[in-house]
PDB file of C-alpha atoms and ligand atoms in Angstrom:
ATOM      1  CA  UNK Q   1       4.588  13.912 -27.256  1.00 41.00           C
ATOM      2  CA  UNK Q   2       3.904  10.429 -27.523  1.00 53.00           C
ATOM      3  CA  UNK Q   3       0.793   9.077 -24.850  1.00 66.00           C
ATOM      4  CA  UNK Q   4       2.117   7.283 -22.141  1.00 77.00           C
ATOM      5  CA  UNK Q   5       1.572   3.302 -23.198  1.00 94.00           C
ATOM      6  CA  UNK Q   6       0.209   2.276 -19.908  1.00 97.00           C
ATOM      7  CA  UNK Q   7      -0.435  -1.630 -21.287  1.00 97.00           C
ATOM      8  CA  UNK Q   8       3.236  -1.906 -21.885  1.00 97.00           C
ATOM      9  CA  UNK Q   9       4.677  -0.019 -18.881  1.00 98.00           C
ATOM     10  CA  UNK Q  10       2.766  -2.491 -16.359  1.00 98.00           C
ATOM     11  CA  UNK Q  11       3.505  -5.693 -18.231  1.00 98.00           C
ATOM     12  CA  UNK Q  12       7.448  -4.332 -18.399  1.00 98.00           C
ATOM     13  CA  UNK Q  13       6.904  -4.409 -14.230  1.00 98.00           C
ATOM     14  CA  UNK Q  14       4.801  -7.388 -14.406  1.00 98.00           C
ATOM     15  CA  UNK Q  15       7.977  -8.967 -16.150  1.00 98.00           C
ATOM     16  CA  UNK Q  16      10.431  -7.447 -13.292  1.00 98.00           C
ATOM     17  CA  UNK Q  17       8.181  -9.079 -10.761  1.00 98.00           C
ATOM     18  CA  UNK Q  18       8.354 -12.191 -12.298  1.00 98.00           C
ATOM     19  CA  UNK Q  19      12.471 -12.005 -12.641  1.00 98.00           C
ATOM     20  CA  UNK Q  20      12.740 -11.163  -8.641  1.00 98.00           C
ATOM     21  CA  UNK Q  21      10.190 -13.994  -7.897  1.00 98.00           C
ATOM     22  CA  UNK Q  22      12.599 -16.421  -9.890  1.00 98.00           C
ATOM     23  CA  UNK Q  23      15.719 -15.478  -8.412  1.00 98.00           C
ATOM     24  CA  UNK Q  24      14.167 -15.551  -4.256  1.00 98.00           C
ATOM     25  CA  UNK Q  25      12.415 -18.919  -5.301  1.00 98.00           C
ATOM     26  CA  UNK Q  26       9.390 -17.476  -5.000  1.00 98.00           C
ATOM     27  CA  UNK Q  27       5.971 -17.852  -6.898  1.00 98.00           C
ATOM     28  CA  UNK Q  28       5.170 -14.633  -8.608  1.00 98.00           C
ATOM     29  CA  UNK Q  29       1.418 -15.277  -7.592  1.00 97.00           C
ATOM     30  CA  UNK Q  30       2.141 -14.805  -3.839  1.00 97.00           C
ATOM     31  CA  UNK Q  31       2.996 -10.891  -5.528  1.00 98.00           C
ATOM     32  CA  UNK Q  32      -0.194  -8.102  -6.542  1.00 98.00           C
ATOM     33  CA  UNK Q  33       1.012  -5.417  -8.142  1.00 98.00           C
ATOM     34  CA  UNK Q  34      -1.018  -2.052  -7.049  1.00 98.00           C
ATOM     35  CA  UNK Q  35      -0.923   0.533  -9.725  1.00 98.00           C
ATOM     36  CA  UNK Q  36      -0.448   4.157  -8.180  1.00 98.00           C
ATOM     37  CA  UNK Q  37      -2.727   6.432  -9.653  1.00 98.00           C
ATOM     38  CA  UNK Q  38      -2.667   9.594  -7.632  1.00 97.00           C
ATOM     39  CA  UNK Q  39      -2.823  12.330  -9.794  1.00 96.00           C
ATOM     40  CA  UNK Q  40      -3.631  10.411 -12.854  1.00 97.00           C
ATOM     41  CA  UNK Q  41      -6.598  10.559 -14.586  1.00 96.00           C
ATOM     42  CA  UNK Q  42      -9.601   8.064 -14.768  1.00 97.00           C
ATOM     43  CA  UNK Q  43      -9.197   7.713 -18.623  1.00 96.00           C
ATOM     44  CA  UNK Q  44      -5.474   6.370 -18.043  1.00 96.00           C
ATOM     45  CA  UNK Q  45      -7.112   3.628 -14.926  1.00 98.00           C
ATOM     46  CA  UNK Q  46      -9.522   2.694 -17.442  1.00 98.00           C
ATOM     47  CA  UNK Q  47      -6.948   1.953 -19.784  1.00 97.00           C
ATOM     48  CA  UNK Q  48      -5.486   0.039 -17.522  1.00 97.00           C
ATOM     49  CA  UNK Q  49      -8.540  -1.888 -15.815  1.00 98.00           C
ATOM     50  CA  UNK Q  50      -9.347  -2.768 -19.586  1.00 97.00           C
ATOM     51  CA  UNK Q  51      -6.264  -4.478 -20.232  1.00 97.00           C
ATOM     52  CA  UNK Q  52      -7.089  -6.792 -17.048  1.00 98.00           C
ATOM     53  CA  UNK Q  53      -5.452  -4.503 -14.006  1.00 98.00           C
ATOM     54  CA  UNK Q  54      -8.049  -4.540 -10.509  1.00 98.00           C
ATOM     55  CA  UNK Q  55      -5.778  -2.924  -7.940  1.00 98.00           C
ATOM     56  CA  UNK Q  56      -5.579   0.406  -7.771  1.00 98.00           C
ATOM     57  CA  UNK Q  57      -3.972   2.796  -5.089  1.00 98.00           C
ATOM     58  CA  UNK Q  58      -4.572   5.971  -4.055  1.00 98.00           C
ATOM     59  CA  UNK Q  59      -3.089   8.841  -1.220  1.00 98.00           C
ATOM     60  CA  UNK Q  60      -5.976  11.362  -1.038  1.00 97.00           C
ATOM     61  CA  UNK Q  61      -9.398  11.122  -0.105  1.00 98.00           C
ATOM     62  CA  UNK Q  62     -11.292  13.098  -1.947  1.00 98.00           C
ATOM     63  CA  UNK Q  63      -9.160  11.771  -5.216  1.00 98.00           C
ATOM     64  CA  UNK Q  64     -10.304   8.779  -4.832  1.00 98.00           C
ATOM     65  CA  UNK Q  65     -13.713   9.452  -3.486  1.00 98.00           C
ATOM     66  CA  UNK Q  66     -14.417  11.160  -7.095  1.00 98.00           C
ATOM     67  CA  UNK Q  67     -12.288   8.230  -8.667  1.00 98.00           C
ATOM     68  CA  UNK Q  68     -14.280   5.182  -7.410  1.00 98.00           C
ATOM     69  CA  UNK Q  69     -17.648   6.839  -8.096  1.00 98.00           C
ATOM     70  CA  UNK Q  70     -16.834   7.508 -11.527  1.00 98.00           C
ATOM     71  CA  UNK Q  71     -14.483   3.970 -12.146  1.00 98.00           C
ATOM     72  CA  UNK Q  72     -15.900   0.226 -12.544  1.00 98.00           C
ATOM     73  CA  UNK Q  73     -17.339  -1.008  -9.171  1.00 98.00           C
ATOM     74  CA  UNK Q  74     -15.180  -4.399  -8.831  1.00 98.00           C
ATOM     75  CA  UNK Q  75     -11.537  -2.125  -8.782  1.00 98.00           C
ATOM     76  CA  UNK Q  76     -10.196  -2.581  -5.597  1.00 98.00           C
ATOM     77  CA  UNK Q  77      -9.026   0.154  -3.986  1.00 98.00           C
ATOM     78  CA  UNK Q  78      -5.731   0.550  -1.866  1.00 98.00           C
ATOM     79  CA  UNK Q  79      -6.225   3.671   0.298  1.00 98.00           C
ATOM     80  CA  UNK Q  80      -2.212   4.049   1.018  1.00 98.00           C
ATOM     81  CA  UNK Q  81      -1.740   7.687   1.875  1.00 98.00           C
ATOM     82  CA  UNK Q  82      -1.989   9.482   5.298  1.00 98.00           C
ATOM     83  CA  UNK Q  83      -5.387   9.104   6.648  1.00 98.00           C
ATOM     84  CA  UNK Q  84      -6.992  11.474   8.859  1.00 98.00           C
ATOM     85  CA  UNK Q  85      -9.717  10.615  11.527  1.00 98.00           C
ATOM     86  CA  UNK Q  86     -12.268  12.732  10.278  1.00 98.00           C
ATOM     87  CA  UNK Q  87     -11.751  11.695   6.676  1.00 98.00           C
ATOM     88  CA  UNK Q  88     -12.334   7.649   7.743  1.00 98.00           C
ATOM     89  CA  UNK Q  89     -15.652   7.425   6.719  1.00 98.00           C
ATOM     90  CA  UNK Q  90     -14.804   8.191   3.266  1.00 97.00           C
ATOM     91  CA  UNK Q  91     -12.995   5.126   3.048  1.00 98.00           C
ATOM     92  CA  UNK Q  92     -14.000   2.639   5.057  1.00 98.00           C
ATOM     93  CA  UNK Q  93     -16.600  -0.111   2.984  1.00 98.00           C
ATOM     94  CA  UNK Q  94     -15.253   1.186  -0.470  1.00 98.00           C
ATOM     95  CA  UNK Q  95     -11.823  -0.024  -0.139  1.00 98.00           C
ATOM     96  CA  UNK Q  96      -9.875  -3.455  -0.410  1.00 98.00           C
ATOM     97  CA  UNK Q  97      -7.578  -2.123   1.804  1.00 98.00           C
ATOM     98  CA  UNK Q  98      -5.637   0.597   3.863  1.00 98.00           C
ATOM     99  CA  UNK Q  99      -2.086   0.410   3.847  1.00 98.00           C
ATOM    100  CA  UNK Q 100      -1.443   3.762   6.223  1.00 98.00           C
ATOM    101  CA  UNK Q 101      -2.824   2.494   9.640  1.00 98.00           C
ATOM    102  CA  UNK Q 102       0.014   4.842  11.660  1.00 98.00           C
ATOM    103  CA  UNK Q 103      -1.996   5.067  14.886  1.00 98.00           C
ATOM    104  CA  UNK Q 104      -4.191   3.420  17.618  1.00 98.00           C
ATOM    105  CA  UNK Q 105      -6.922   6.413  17.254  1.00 98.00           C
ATOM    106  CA  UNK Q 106      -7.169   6.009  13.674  1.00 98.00           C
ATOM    107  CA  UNK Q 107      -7.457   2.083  13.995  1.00 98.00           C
ATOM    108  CA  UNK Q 108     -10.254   2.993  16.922  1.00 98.00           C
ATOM    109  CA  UNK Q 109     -12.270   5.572  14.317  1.00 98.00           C
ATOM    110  CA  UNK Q 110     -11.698   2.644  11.808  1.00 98.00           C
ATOM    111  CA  UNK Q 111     -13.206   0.186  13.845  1.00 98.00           C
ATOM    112  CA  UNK Q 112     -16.041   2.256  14.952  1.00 98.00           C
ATOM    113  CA  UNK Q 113     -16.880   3.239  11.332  1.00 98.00           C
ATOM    114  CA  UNK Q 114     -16.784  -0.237   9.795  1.00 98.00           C
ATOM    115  CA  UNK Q 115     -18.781  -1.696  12.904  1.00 98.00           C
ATOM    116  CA  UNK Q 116     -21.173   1.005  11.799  1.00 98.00           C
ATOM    117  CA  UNK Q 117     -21.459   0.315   8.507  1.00 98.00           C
ATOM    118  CA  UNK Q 118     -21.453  -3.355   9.801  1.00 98.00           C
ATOM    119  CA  UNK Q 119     -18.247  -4.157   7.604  1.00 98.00           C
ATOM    120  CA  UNK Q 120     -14.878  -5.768   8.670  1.00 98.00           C
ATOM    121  CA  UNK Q 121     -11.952  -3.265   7.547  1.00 98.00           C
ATOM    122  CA  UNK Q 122      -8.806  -5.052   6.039  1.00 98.00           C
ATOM    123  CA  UNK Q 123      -5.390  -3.008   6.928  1.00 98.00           C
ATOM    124  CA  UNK Q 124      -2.208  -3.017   7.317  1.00 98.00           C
ATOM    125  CA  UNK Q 125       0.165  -1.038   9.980  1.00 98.00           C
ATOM    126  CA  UNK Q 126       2.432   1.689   8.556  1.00 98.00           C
ATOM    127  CA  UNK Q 127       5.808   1.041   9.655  1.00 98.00           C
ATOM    128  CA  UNK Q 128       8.715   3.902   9.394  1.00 98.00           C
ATOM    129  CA  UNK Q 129      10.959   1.496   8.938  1.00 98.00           C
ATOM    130  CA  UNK Q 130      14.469   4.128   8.221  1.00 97.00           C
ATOM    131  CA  UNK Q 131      13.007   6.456  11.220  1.00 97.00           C
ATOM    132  CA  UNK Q 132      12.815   9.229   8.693  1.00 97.00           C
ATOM    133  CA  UNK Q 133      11.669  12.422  10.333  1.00 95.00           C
ATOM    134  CA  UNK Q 134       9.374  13.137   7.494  1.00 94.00           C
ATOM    135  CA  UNK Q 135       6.778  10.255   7.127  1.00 96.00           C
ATOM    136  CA  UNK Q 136       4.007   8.782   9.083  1.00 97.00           C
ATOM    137  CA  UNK Q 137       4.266   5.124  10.930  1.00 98.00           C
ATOM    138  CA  UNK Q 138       5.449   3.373  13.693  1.00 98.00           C
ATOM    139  CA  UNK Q 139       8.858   2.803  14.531  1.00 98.00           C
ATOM    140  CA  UNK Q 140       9.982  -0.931  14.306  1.00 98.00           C
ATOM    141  CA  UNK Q 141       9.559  -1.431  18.345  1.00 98.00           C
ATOM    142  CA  UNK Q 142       6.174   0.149  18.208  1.00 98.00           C
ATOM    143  CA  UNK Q 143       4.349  -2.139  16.519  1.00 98.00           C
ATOM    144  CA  UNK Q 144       3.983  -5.212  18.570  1.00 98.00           C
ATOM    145  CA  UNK Q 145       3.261  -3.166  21.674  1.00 97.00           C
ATOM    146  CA  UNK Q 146       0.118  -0.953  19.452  1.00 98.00           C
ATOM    147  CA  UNK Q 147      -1.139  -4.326  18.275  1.00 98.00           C
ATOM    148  CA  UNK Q 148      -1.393  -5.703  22.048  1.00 97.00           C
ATOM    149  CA  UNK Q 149      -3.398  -3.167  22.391  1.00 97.00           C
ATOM    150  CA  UNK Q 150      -5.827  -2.383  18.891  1.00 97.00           C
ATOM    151  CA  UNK Q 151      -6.037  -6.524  18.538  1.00 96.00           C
ATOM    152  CA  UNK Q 152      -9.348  -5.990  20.220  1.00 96.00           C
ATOM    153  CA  UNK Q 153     -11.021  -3.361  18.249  1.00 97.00           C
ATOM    154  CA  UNK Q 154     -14.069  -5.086  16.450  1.00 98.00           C
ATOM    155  CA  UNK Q 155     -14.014  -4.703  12.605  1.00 98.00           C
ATOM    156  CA  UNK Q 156     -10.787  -4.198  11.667  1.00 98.00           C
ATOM    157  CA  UNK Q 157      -8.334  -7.101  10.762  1.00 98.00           C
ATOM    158  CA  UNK Q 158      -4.823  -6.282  10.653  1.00 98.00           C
ATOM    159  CA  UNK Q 159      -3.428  -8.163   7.607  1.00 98.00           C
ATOM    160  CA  UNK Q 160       0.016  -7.218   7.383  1.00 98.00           C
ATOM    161  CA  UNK Q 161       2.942  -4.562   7.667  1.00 98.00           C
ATOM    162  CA  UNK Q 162       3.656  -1.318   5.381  1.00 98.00           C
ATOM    163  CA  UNK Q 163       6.599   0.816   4.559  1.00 98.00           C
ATOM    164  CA  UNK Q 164       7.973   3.392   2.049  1.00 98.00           C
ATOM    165  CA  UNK Q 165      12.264   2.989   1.794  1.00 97.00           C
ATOM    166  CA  UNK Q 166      13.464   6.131   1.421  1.00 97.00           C
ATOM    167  CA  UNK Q 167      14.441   7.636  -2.092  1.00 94.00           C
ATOM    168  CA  UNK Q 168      17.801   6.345  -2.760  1.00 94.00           C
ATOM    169  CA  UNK Q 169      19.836   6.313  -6.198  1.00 92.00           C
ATOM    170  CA  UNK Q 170      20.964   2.952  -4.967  1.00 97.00           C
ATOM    171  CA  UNK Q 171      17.427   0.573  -4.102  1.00 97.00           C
ATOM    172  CA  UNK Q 172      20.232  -2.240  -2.571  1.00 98.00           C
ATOM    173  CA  UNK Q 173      20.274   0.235   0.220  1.00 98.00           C
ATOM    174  CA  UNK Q 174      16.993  -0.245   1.075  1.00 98.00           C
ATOM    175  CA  UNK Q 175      17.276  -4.295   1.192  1.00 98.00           C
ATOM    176  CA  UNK Q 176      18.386  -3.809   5.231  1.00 98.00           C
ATOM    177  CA  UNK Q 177      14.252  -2.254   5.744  1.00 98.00           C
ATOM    178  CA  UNK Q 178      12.609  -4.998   3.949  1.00 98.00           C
ATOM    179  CA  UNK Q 179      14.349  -6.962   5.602  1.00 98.00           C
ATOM    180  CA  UNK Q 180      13.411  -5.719   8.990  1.00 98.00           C
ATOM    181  CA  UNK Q 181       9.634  -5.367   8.108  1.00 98.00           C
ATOM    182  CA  UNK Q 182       9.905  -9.128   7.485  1.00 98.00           C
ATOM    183  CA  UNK Q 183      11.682  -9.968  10.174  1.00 98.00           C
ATOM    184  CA  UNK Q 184       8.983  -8.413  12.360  1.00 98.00           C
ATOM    185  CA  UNK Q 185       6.216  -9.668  10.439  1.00 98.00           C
ATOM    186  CA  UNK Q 186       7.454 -13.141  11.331  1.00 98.00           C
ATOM    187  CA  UNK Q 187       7.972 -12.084  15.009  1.00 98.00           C
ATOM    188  CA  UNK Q 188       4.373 -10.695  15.175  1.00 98.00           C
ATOM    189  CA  UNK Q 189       2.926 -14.246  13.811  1.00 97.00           C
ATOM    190  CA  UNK Q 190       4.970 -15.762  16.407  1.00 96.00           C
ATOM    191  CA  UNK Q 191       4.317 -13.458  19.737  1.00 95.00           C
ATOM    192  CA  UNK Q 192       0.863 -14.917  19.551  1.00 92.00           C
ATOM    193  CA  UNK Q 193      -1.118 -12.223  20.104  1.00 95.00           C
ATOM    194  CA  UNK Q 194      -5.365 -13.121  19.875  1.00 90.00           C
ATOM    195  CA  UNK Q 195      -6.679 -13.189  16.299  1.00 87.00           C
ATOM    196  CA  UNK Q 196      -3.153 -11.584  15.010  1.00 95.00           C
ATOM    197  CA  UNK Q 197      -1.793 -13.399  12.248  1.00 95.00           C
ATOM    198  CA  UNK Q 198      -0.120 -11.828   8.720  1.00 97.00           C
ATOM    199  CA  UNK Q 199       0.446 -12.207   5.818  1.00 97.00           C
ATOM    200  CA  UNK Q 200       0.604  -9.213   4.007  1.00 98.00           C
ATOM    201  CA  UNK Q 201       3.897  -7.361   3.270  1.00 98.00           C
ATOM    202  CA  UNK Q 202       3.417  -4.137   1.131  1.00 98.00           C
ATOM    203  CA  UNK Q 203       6.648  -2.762   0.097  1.00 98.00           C
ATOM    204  CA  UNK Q 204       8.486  -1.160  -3.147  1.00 98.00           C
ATOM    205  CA  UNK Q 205       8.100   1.517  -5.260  1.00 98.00           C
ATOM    206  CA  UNK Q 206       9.355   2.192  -8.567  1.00 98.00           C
ATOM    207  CA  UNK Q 207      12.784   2.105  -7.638  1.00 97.00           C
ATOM    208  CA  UNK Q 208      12.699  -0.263  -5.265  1.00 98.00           C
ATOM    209  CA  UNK Q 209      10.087  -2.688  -5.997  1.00 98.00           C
ATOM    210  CA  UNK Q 210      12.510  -5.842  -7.496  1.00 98.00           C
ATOM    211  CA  UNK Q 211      14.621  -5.584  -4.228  1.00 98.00           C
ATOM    212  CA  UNK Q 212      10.967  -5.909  -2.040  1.00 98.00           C
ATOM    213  CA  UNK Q 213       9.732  -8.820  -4.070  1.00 98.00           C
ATOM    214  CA  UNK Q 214      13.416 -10.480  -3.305  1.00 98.00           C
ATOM    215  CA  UNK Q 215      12.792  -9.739   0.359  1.00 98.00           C
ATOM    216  CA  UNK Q 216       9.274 -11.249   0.427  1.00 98.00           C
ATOM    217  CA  UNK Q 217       6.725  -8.171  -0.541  1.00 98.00           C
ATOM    218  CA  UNK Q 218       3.402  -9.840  -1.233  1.00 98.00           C
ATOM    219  CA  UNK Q 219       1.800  -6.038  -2.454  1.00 98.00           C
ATOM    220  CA  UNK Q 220       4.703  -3.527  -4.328  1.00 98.00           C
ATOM    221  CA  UNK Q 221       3.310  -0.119  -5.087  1.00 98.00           C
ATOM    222  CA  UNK Q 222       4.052   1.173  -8.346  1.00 98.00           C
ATOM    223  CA  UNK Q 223       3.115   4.435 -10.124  1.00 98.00           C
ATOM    224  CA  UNK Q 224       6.088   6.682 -12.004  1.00 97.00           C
ATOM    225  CA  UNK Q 225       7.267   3.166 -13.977  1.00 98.00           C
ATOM    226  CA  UNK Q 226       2.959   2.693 -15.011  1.00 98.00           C
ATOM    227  CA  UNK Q 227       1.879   5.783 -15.614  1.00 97.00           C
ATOM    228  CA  UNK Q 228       4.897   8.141 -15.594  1.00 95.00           C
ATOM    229  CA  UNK Q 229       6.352  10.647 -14.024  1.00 93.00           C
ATOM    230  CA  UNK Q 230       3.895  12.907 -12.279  1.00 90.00           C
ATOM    231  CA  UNK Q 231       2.403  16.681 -12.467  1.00 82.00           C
ATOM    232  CA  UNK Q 232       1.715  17.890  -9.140  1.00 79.00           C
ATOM    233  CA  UNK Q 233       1.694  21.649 -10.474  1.00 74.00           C
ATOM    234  CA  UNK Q 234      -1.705  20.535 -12.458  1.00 57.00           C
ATOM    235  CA  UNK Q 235      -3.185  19.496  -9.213  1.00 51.00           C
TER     236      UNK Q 235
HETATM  237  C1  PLP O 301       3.202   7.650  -4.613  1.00 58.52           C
HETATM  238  C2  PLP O 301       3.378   6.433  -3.794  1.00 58.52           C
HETATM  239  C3  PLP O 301       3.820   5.227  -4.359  1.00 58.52           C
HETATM  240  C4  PLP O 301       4.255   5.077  -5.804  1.00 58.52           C
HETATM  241  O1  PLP O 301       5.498   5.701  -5.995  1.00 58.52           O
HETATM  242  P1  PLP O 301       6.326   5.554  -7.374  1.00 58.52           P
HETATM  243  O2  PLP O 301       7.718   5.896  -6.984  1.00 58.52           O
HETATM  244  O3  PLP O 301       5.729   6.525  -8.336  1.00 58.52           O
HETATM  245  O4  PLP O 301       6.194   4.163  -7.841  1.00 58.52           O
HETATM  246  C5  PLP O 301       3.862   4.107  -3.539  1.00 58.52           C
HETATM  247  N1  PLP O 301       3.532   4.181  -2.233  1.00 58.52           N
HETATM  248  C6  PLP O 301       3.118   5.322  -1.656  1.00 58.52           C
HETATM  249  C7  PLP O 301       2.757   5.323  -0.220  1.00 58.52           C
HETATM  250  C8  PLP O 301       3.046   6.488  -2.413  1.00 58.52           C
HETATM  251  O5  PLP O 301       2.651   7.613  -1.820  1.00 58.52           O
END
């Protein structure tokens, strides 16, 4: 079987990005594309780090504990997978970001680890956009309310909105949720709530990603069209 041309897969989507950017008048720099590497292996990142690539994402912990002691020190990592409490302090001052912010105890153990480790955490608030009974985040109405109340919290800045459309065969079904996440990104900037301002919309997936970047996503999150399709019975 041939190895999976990692180079070429990511410039393909790099190419993609650029399309969507053209047709929403947008500039393709306002886009970062964060290659998904859960269950991949270090040897494929590397691959990919050498041919220029810096963001990297990850769902679980101790994956990408091992990951960023063994990988090049200036990858920035995107810690986008359910976080629990106790696992915080695994992540907090060795990531550029976490994408999966879903409640106002994690943001609390957040901000108490990073003021510990006297560090400012960058994240972004997990939004369940589609109300699917099966994933983590707020529900659209939430979010406003939880930030009245976590804007406060010392070291942690809340840089923007996250969601994962549901699978679809048909991504221009998902266009209505990216829609709404930017909808209530702009209504968050303009409720003018203390130090609470955004700019960060992470949104897409392989399937979805060119209908994101048409609806504004500043971070898409792509692994299956990078690195293929993956083995969780190897795990
Ligand atoms: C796995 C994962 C992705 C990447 O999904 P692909 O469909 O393989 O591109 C993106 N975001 C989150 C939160 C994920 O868990």
């Amino acid at each position: 079987m041939n190895e999976t041309d990692v180079i070429r897969n990511r410039d393909a989507v790099l190419e993609e990005i650029a399309a969507a950017c053209e047709r929403s008048g947008r500039d393709p720099k306002e886009v970062t594309l964060i290659a998904v590497s859960k269950t991949k292996p270090e040897e494929m990142i590397q691959k990919l780090y050498d041919g220029g690539t810096r963001d990297f994402g990850e769902n679980y912990v101790q994956e990408l504990d091992a990951k960023i002691n063994d990988l090049p020190k200036d990858i920035r990592w995107h810690m986008i997978g359910h976080l629990q409490r106790n696992k915080v302090k695994y992540v907090v001052g060795r990531t550029a970001m976490i994408h999966s912010v879903d409640s106002l105890r994690l943001a609390e153990e957040i901000s108490k680890e990073s003021a510990k480790k006297n560090v400012t955490s960058r994240v972004l608030i997990e939004v369940n956009v589609a109300e699917e009974e099966n994933k983590f985040g707020f529900k659209l109405d939430e979010v406003i309310p939880f930030l009245k109340e976590a804007a406060s919290l010392p070291n942690i800045r809340f840089c923007g909105l996250m969601t994962s459309a549901p699978y679809t065969e048909n991504p221009e079904e998902n266009r209505k949720y990216f829609r709404a996440l930017k909808k209530l990104e702009i209504d968050i900037n303009r409720s003018g709530i203390d130090n609470i301002q955004m700019d960060v919309l992470s949104m897409g997936m392989t399937n979805d990603y060119r209908i994101a970047v048409e609806e504004g996503a500043t971070c898409v999150r792509v692994g299956t069209a990078i690195f293929g399709a993956r083995d969780y019975s190897k795990k």
